[in-house]
Tab-separated table of C-alpha atoms and ligand atoms in Angstrom:
chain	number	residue	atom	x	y	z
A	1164	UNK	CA	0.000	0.000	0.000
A	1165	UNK	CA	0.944	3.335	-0.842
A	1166	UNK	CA	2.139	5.131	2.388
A	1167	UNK	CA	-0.127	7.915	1.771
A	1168	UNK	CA	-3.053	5.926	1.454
A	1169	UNK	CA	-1.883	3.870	4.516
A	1170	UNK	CA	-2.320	7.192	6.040
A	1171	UNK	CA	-5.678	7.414	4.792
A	1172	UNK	CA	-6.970	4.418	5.617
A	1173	UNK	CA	-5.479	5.471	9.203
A	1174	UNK	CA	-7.158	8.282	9.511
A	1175	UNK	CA	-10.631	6.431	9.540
A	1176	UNK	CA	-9.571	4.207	11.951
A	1177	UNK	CA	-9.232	1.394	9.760
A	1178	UNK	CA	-5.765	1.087	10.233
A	1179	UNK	CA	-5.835	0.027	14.157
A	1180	UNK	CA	-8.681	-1.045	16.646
A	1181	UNK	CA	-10.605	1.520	17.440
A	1182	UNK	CA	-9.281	2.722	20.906
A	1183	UNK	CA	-12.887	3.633	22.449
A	1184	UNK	CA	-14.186	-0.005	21.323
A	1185	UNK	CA	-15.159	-1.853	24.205
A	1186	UNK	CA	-15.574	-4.958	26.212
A	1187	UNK	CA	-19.239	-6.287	25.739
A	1188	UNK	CA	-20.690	-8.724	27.959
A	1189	UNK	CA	-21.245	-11.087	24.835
A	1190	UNK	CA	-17.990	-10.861	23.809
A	1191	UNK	CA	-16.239	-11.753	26.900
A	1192	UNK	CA	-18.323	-14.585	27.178
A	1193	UNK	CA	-17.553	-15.679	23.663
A	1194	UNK	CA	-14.071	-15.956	24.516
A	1195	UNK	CA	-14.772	-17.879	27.895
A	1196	UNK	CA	-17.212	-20.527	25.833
A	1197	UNK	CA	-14.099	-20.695	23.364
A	1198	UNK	CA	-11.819	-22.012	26.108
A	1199	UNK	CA	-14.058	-25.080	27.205
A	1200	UNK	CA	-12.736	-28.595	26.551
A	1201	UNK	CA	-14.849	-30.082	23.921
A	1202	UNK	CA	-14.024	-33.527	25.131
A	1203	UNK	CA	-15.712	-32.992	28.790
A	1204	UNK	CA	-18.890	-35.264	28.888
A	1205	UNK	CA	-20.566	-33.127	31.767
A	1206	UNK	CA	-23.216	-30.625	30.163
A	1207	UNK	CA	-21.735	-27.071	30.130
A	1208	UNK	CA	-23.025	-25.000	32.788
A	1209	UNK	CA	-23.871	-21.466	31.321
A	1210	UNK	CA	-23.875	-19.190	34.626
A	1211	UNK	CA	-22.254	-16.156	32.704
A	1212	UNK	CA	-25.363	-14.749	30.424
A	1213	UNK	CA	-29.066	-13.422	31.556
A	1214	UNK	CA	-31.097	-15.239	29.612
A	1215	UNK	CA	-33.119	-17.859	31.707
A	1216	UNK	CA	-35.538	-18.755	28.314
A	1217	UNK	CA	-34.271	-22.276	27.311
A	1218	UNK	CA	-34.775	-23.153	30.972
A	1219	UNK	CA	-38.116	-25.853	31.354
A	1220	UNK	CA	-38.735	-24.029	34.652
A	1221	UNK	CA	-38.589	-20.274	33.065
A	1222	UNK	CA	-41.298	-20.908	30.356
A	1223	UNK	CA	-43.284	-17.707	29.546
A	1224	UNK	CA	-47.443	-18.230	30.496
A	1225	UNK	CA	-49.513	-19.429	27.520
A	1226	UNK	CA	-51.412	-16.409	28.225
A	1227	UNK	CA	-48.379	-15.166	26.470
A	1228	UNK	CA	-48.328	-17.056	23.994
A	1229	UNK	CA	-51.418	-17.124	22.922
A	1230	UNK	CA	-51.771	-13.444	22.891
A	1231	UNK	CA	-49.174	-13.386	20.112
A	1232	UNK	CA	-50.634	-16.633	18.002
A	1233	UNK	CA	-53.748	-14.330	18.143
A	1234	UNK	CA	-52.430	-11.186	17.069
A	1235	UNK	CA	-50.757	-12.917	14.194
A	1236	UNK	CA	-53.595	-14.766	13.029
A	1237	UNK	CA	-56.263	-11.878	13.196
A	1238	UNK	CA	-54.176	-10.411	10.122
A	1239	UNK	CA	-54.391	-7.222	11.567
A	1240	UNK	CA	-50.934	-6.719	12.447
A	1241	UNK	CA	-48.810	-7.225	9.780
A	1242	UNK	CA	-48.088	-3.263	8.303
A	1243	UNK	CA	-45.525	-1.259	9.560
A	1244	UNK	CA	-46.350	0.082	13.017
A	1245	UNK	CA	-46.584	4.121	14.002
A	1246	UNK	CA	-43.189	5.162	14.525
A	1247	UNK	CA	-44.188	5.518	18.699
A	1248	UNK	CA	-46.043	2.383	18.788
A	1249	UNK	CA	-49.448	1.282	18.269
A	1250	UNK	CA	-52.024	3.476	20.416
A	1251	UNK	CA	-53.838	0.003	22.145
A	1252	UNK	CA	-50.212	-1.232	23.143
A	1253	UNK	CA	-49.107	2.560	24.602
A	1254	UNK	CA	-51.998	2.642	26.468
A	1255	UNK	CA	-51.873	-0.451	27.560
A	1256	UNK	CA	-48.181	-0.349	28.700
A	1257	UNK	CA	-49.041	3.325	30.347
A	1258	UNK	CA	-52.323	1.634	32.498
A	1259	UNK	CA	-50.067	-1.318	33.316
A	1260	UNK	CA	-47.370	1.189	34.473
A	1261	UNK	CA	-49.529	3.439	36.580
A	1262	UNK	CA	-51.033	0.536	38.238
A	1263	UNK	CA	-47.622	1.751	40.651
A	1264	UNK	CA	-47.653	5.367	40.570
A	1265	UNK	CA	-49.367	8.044	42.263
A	1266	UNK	CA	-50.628	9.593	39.262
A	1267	UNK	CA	-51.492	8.549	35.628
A	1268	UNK	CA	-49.541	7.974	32.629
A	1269	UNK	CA	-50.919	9.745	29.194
A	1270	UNK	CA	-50.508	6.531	26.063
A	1271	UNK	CA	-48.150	9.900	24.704
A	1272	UNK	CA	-46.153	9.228	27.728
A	1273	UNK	CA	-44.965	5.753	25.972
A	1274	UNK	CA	-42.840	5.389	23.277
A	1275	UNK	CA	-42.379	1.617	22.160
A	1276	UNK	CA	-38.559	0.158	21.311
A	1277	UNK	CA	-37.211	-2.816	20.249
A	1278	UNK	CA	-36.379	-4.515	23.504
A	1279	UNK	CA	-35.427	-1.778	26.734
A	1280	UNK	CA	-31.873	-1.960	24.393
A	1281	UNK	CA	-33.148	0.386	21.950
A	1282	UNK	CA	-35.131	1.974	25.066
A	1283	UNK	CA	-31.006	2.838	26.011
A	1284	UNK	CA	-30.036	4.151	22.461
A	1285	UNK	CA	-32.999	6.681	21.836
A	1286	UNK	CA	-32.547	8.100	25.766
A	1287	UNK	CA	-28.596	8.432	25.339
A	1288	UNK	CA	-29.015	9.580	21.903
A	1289	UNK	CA	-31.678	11.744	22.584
A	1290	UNK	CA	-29.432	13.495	25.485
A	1291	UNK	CA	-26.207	13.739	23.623
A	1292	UNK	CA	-25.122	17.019	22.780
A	1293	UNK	CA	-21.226	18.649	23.072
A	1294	UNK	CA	-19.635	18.340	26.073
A	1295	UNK	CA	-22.472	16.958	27.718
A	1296	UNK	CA	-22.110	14.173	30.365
A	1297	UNK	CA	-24.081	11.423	31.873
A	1298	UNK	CA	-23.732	9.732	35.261
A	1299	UNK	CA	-23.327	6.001	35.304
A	1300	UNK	CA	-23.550	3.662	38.099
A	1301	UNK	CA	-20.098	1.212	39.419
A	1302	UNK	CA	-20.796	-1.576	38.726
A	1303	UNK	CA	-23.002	-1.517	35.251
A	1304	UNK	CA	-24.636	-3.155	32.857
A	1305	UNK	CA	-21.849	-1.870	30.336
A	1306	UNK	CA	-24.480	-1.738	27.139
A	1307	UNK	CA	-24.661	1.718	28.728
A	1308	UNK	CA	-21.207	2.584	28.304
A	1309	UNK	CA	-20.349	0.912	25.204
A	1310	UNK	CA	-23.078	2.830	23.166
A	1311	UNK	CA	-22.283	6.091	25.095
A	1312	UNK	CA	-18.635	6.269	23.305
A	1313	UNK	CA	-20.207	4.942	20.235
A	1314	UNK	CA	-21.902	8.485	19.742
A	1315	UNK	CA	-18.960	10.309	22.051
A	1316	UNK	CA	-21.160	10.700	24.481
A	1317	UNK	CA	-18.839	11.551	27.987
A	1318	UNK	CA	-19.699	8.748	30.589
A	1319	UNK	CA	-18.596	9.418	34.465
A	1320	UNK	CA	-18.989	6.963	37.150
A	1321	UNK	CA	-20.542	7.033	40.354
A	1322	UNK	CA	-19.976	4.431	43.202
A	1323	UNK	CA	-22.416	1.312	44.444
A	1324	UNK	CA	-21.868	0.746	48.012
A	1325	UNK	CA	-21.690	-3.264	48.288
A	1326	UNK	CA	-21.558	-3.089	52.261
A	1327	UNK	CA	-24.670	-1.060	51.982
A	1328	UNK	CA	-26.913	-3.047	49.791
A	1329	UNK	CA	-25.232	-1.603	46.086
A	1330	UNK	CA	-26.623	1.829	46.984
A	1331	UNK	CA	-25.907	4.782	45.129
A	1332	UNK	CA	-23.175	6.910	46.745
A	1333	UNK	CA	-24.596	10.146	46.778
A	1334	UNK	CA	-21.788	11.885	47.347
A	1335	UNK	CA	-19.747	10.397	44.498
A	1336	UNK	CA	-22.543	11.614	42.299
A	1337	UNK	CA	-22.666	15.431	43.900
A	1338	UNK	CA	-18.523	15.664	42.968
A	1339	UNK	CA	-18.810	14.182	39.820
A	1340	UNK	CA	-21.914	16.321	38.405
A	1341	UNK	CA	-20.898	19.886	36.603
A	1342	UNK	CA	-22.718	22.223	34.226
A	1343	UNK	CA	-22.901	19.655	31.464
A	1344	UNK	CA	-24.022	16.601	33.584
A	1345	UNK	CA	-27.753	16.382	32.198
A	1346	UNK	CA	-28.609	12.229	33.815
A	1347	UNK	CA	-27.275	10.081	36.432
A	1348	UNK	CA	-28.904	6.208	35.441
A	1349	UNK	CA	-29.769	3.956	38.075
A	1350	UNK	CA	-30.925	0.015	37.438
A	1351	UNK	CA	-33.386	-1.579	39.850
A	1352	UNK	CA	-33.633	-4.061	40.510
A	1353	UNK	CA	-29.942	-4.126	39.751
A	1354	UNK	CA	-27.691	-5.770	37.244
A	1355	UNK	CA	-25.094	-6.978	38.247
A	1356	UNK	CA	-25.957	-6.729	41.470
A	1357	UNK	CA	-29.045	-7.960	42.216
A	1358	UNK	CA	-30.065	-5.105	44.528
A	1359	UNK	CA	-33.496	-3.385	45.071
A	1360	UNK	CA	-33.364	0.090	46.513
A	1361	UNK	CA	-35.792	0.979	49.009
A	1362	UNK	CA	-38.748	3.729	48.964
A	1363	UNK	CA	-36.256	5.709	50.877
A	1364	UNK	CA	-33.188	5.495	49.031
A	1365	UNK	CA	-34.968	6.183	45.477
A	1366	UNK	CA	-36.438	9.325	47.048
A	1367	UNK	CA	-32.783	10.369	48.306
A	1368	UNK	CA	-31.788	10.064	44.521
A	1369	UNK	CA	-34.104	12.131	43.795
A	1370	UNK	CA	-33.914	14.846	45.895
A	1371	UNK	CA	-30.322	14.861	44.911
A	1372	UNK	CA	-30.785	14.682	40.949
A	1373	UNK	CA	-33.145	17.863	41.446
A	1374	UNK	CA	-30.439	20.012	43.599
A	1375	UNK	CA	-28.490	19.396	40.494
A	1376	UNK	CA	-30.436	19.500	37.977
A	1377	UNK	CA	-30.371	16.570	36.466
A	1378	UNK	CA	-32.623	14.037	35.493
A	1379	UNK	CA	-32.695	10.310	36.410
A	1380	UNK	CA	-32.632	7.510	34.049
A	1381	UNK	CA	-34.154	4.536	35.645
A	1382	UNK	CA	-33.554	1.158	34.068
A	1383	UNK	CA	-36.322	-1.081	35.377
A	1384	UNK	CA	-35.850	-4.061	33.042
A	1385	UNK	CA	-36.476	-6.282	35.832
A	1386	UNK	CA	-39.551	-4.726	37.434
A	1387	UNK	CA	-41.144	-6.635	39.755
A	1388	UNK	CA	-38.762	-9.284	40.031
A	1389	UNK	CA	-37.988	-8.963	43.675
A	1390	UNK	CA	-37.371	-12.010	46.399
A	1391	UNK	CA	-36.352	-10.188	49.106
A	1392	UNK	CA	-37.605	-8.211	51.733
A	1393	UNK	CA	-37.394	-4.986	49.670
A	1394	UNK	CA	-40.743	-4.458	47.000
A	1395	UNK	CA	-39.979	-2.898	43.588
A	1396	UNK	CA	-40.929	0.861	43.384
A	1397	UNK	CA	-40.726	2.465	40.376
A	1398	UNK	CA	-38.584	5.341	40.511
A	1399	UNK	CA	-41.195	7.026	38.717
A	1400	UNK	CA	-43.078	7.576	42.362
A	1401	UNK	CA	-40.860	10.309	42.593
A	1402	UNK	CA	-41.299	12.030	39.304
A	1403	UNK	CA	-43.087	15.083	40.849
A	1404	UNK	CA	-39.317	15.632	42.972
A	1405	UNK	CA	-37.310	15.357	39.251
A	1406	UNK	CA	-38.347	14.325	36.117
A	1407	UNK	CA	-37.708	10.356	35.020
A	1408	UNK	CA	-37.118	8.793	32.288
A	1409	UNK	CA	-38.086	5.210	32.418
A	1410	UNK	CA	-36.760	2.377	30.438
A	1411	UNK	CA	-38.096	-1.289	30.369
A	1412	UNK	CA	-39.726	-4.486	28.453
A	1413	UNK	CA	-41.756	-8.055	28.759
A	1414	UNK	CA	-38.257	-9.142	27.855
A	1415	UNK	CA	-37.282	-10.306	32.307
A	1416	UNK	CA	-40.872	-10.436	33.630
A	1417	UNK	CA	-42.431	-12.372	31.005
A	1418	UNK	CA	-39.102	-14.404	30.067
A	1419	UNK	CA	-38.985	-13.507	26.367
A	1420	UNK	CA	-36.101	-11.517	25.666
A	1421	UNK	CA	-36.536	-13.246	21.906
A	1422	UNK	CA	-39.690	-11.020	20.970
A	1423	UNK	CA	-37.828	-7.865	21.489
A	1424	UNK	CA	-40.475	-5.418	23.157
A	1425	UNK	CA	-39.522	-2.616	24.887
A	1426	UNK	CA	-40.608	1.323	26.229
A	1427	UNK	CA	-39.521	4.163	26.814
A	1428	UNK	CA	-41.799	6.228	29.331
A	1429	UNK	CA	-41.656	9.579	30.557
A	1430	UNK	CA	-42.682	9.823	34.109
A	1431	UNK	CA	-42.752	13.508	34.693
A	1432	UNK	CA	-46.376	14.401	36.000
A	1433	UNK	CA	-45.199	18.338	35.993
A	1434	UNK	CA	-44.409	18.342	31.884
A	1435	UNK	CA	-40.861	19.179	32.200
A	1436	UNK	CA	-39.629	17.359	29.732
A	1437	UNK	CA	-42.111	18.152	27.283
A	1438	UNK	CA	-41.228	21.693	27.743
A	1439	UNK	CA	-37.432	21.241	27.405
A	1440	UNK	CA	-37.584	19.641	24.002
A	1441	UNK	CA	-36.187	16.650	25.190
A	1442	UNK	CA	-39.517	14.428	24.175
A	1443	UNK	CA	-39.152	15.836	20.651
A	1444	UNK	CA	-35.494	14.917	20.701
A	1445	UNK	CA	-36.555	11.131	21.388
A	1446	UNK	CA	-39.654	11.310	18.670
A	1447	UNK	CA	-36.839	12.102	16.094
A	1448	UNK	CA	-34.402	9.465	17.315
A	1449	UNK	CA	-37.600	7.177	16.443
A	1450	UNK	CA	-38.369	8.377	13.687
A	1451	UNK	CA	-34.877	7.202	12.332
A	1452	UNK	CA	-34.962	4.212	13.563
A	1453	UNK	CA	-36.653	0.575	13.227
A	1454	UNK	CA	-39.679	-0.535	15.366
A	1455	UNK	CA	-40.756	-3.616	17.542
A	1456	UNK	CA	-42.522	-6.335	15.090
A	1457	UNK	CA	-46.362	-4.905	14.691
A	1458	UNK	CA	-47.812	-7.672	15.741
A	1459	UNK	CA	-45.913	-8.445	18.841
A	1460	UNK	CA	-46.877	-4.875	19.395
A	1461	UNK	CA	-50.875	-6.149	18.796
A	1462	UNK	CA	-50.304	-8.786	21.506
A	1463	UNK	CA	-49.435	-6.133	24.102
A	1464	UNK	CA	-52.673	-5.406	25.872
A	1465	UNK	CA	-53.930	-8.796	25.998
A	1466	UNK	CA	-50.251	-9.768	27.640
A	1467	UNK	CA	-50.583	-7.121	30.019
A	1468	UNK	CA	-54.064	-7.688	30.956
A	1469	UNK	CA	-54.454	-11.170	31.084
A	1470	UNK	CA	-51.240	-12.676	32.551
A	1471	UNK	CA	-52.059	-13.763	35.951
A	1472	UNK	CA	-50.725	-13.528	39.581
A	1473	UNK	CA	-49.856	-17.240	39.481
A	1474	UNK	CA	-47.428	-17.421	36.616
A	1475	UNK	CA	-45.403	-14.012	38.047
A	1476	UNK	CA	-45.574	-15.391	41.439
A	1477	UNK	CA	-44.222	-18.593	39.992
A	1478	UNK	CA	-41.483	-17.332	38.904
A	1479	UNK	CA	-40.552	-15.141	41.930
A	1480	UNK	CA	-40.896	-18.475	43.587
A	1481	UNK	CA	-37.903	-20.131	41.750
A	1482	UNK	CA	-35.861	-17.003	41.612
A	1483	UNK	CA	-35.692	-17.035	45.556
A	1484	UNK	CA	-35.287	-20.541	46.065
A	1485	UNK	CA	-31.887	-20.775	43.343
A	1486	UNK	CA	-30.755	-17.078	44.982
A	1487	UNK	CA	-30.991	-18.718	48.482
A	1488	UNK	CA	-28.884	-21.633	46.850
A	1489	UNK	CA	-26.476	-19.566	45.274
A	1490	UNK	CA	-25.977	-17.525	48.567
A	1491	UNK	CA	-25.233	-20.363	50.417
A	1492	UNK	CA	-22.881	-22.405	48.005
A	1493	UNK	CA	-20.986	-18.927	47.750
A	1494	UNK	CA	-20.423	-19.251	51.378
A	1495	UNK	CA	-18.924	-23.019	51.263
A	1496	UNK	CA	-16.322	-21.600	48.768
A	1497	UNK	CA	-13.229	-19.748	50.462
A	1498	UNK	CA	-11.665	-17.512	47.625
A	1499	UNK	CA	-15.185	-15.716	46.922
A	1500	UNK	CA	-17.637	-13.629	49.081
A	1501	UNK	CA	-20.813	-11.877	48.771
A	1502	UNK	CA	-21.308	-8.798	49.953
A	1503	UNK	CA	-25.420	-8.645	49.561
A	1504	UNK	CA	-27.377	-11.228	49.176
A	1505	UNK	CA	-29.561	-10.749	46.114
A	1506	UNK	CA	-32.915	-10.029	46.423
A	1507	UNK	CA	-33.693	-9.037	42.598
A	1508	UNK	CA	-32.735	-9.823	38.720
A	1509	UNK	CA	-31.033	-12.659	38.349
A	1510	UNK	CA	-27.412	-11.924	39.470
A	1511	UNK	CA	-24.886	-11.442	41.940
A	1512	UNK	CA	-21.489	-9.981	42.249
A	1513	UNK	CA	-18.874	-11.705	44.120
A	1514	UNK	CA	-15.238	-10.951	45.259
A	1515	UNK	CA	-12.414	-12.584	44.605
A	1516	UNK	CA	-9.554	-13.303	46.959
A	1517	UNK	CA	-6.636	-14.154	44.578
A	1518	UNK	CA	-4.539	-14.109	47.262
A	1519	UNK	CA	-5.833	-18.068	48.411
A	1520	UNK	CA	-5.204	-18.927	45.108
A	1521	UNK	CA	-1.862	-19.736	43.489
A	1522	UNK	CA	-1.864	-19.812	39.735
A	1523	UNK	CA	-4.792	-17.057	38.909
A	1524	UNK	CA	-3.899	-14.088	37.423
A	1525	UNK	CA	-7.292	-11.976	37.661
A	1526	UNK	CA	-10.883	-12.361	37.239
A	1527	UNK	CA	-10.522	-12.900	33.593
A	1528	UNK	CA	-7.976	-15.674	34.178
A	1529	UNK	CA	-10.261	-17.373	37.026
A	1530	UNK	CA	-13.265	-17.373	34.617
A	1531	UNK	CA	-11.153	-19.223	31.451
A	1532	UNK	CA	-9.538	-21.751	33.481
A	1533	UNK	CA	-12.760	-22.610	35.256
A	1534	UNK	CA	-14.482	-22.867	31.513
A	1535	UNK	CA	-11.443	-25.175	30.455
A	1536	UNK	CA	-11.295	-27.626	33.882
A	1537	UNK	CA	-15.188	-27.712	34.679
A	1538	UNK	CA	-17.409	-26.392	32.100
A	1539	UNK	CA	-18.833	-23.945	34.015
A	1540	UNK	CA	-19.019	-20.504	32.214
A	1541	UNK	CA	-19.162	-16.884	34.662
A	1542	UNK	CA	-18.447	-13.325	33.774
A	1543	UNK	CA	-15.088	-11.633	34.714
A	1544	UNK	CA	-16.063	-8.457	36.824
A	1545	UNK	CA	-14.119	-6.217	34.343
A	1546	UNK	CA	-17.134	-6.587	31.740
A	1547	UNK	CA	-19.096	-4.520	34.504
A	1548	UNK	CA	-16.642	-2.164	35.891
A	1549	UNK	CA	-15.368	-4.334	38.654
A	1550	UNK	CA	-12.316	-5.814	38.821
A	1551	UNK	CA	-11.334	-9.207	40.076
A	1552	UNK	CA	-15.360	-9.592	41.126
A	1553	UNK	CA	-17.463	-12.391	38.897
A	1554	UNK	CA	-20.898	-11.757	38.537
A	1555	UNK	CA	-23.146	-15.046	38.739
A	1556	UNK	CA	-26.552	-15.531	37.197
A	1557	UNK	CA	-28.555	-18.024	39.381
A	1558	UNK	CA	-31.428	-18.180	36.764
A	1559	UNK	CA	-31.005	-21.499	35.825
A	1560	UNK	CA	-32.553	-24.815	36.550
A	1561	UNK	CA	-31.594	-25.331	40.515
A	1562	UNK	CA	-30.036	-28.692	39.731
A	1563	UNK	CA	-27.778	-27.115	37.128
A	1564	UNK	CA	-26.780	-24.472	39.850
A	1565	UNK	CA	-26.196	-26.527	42.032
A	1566	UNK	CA	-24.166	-29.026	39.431
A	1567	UNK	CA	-22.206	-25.339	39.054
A	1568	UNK	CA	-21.250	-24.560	42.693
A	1569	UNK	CA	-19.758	-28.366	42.865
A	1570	UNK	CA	-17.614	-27.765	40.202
A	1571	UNK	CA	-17.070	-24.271	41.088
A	1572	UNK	CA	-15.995	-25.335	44.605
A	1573	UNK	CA	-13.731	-28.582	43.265
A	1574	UNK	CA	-11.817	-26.022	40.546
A	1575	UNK	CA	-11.151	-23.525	43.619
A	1576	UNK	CA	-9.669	-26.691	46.359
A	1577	UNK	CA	-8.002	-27.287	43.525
A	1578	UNK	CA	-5.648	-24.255	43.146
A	1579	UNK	CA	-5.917	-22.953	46.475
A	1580	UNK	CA	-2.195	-21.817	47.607
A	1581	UNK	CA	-1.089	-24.718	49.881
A	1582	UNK	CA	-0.526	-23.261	53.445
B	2332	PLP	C1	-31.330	-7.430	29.768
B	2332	PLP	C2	-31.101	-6.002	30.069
B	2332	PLP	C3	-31.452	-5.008	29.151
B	2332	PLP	C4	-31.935	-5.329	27.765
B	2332	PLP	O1	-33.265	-5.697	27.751
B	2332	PLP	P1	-33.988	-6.153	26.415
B	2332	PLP	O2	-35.418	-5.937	26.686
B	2332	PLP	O3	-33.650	-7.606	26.221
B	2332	PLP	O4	-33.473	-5.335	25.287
B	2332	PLP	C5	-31.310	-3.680	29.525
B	2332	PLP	N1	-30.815	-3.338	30.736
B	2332	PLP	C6	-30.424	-4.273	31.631
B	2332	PLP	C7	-29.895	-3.835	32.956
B	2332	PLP	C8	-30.548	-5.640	31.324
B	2332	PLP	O5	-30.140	-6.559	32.196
C-alpha cells in the first residue's frame, strides 16, 4: 500500500482497533465458551449470560403465547407500526405502568422500542449534545457505556456501596456532576448486582438529581422481580421531585427476551420534559430508527391484561429458592464472598480473593480456566466495571446451579495456595 493511502486508511480508523471499542458482555463470554474442553462429557453449565428462556422451569405463560398466536392470526398486524407504537399497546403499557404510581400515565407518555436496548439508544441519543455528560452507576450493565462512546457521548462513574446493599453513593454523584451533567442512570432491581433500593433510598436520589439538575434515568428491566424483603418501586413515584425517564420491556418479567419489546416512558407528571424539548429529541431518534414487530406490538394489551398472579408469582418463587442456593454455596467456597445477598434480577457480584489462590492471574484468568477444567461458564467483573469480582446468574434450573457450585468449589480446592 501506498504510504499515503496507509495514512488514509489510518485516519478512519481502519488502520488500528478503534481505541474507544469496548468490552461487551457477549464478547467476553464468547471468549470464555471458546476455552471449554470439547471432550468434557458433563453438560456445560452457562452461569455467565441473563437469559433464563431455554430453561423448562422459566417458560413464559400461555397467556403469552397465545396473545401473540392471536395477534398474528387476526391479520391485523402485519403493516408497519406508528413510529411511537401502536395506540392500544401505549396505552396499555401506560395503564399497566400506573397501576404503581401516584398519578397517571398519558398513552403519549410511551414510546415503544425494540427490547429496553433500543429503550437505552434513543434516551442516550436523545441526550447527547457537546460536552455533555451522563452519570453512570459502578458496577453496570456496560451496554450503557459501550453505546455512550459509540456516539462520544462523555460517561462518568458514580460508586455502588456493596456493604450497603449496592446503593448509590450520593456523594460520588454530587462531585462528579458539573454544568454539562444532564442524567445520572440507576438500574433496579440491579444488574449486576441484584439489589433493590428501598422507597427511601430512590427518594434520596431524587432529591439529589433535582439540587443538580439533572434528570434520572431509571432502568427497570427487571420490574417486579424482587425475592427479598425490599418491593420494587418504580422510581417514577418520585417524578413530581425530578423528572424520570423510564426504560423497560416483557423481555425479564415475562421471560422472552426473543420477541424484542420494549418502552420508553416519561414519568414527569409536571411536563418538564415536554417543555425542554427533550420528548421531541426522542420522537426524532424514532423516527430514524426501526420498530418492535407490529404484531408483537398487537399482543401487548392482551399480555398485560391477562397474565395472571400465578405465573409471576411462579417465577418469583424459583428465583428465591436458586438465589438462596447460590448464597449459600458462595459461602462453602473460600476464595469468593458476597457482599449482599440478592434479592432481585437474576445476578450477583462476588469478590475474589486471589490471594488463596496460586496460579490465577485476575478475574478474567479465574473465569477461562474454570471454563477449560469444569465447564462452568461466569463473567469476569471487568465486563461490569469491577475488577477481580465475577458476577453469577442463578437463573437457571436449581439442579444445574447446584451441578455449578460443585464444580465451582472442586476447581477452587483445587488451586488454592497450599498453606
Ligand atoms: C437485559 C437487560 C437489558 C436489555 O433488555 P432487552 O429488553 O432484552 O433489550 C437492559 N438493561 C439491563 C440492565 C438488562 O439486564
Amino acid at each position: 500500500m501506498e504510504e499515503n493511502e496507509e495514512k488514509r486508511w489510518n485516519f478512519w480508523g481502519m488502520g488500528k482497533l478503534n481505541p474507544q471499542s469496548k468490552t461487551s458482555i457477549r464478547g467476553l463470554l464468547m471468549k470464555i465458551w471458546g476455552s471449554v474442553n470439547k471432550d468434557d462429557p458433563r453438560p456445560l453449565l452457562p452461569l455467565g449470560h441473563g437469559d433464563p428462556s431455554p430453561f423448562p422451569c422459566f417458560r413464559t405463560t400461555p397467556i403469552a403465547e397465545d396473545a401473540v398466536v392471536d395477534a398474528l392470526r387476526s391479520a391485523k398486524f402485519n403493516s408497519y407500526p406508528p413510529t411511537s407504537g401502536l395506540q392500544p399497546a401505549r396505552s396499555a403499557i401506560a395503564d399497566y405502568l400506573s397501576r404503581d404510581l401516584p398519578y397517571t400515565l398519558s398513552p403519549d407518555d410511551v414510546f415503544l422500542t425494540i427490547g429496553c436496548i433500543q429503550a437505552i439508544e434513543v434516551t442516550l441519543r436523545a441526550l447527547a449534545r457537546p460536552d455533555a455528560n451522563v452519570l453512570l452507576p459502578r458496577p453496570c450493565f456496560p451496554f450503557y457505556d459501550s453505546f455512550a462512546s459509540s456516539i462520544n457521548l462523555e460517561v462518568r462513574y458514580f460508586d455502588l456501596n456493596p456493604e450497603k446493599g449496592w446503593e448509590v453513593d450520593i456523594e460520588s454523584v454530587e462531585a462528579l456532576t458539573d454544568e454539562n451533567t444532564v442524567a445520572m442512570v440507576i438500574i433496579n432491581p440491579g444488574n449486576p448486582c441484584g439489589s433493590v433500593y428501598t422507597r427511601q433510598h430512590l427518594k434520596e436520589i431524587a432529591e439529589a438529581a433535582r439540587k443538580l439538575g439533572i434528570l434520572v434515568v431509571t432502568d427497570e428491566v427487571y420490574h417486579h422481580l424482587t425475592f427479598g424483603p425490599n418491593p420494587f418501586v418504580p422510581m417514577g413515584v418520585f417524578g413530581s421531585i425530578v423528572p424520570v425517564i423510564t426504560l423497560g420491556s416483557i423481555s425479564k418479567r415475562w421471560l422472552v427476551p426473543g420477541w424484542r419489546l420494549g418502552w420508553l416512558v416519561i414519568s414527569d407528571p409536571n411536563g418538564i420534559l415536554r417543555k425542554s424539548g427533550i420528548v421531541e429529541c426522542i420522537t426524532d431518534c424514532l423516527n430514524m430508527t426501526s420498530d418492535p414487530p407490529t404484531f408483537i406490538q398487537g399482543a401487548v394489551p392482551q399480555i398485560l391484561e391477562k397474565t395472571g398472579e400465578d405465573f409471576f408469582s411462579k417465577t418469583i418463587n424459583i428465583l428465591r429458592e436458586v438465589a438462596h442456593i447460590c448464597y449459600e454455596r458462595i459461602q462453602e467456597i473460600p476464595c469468593i464472598t458476597c457482599p449482599n445477598k440478592p434479592e432481585g434480577s437474576m445476578f450477583v457480584m462476588v469478590k475474589l480473593n486471589l490471594s488463596l489462590l496460586e496460579d490465577i492471574n485476575d478475574d478474567l484468568d479465574f473465569c477461562l480456566k474454570l471454563a477449560k477444567e469444569e465447564s462452568v461458564v461466569v463473567l469476569p467483573g471487568v465486563a461490569v466495571g469491577m475488577k477481580n469480582w465475577l458476577r453469577i446468574t442463578f437463573a437457571v434450573e436449581p439442579s444445574a446451579l447446584e451441578d455449578g457450585f460443585g464444580r465451582m468449589k472442586a476447581f477452587c480446592e483445587r488451586h488454592a495456595k497450599k498453606q
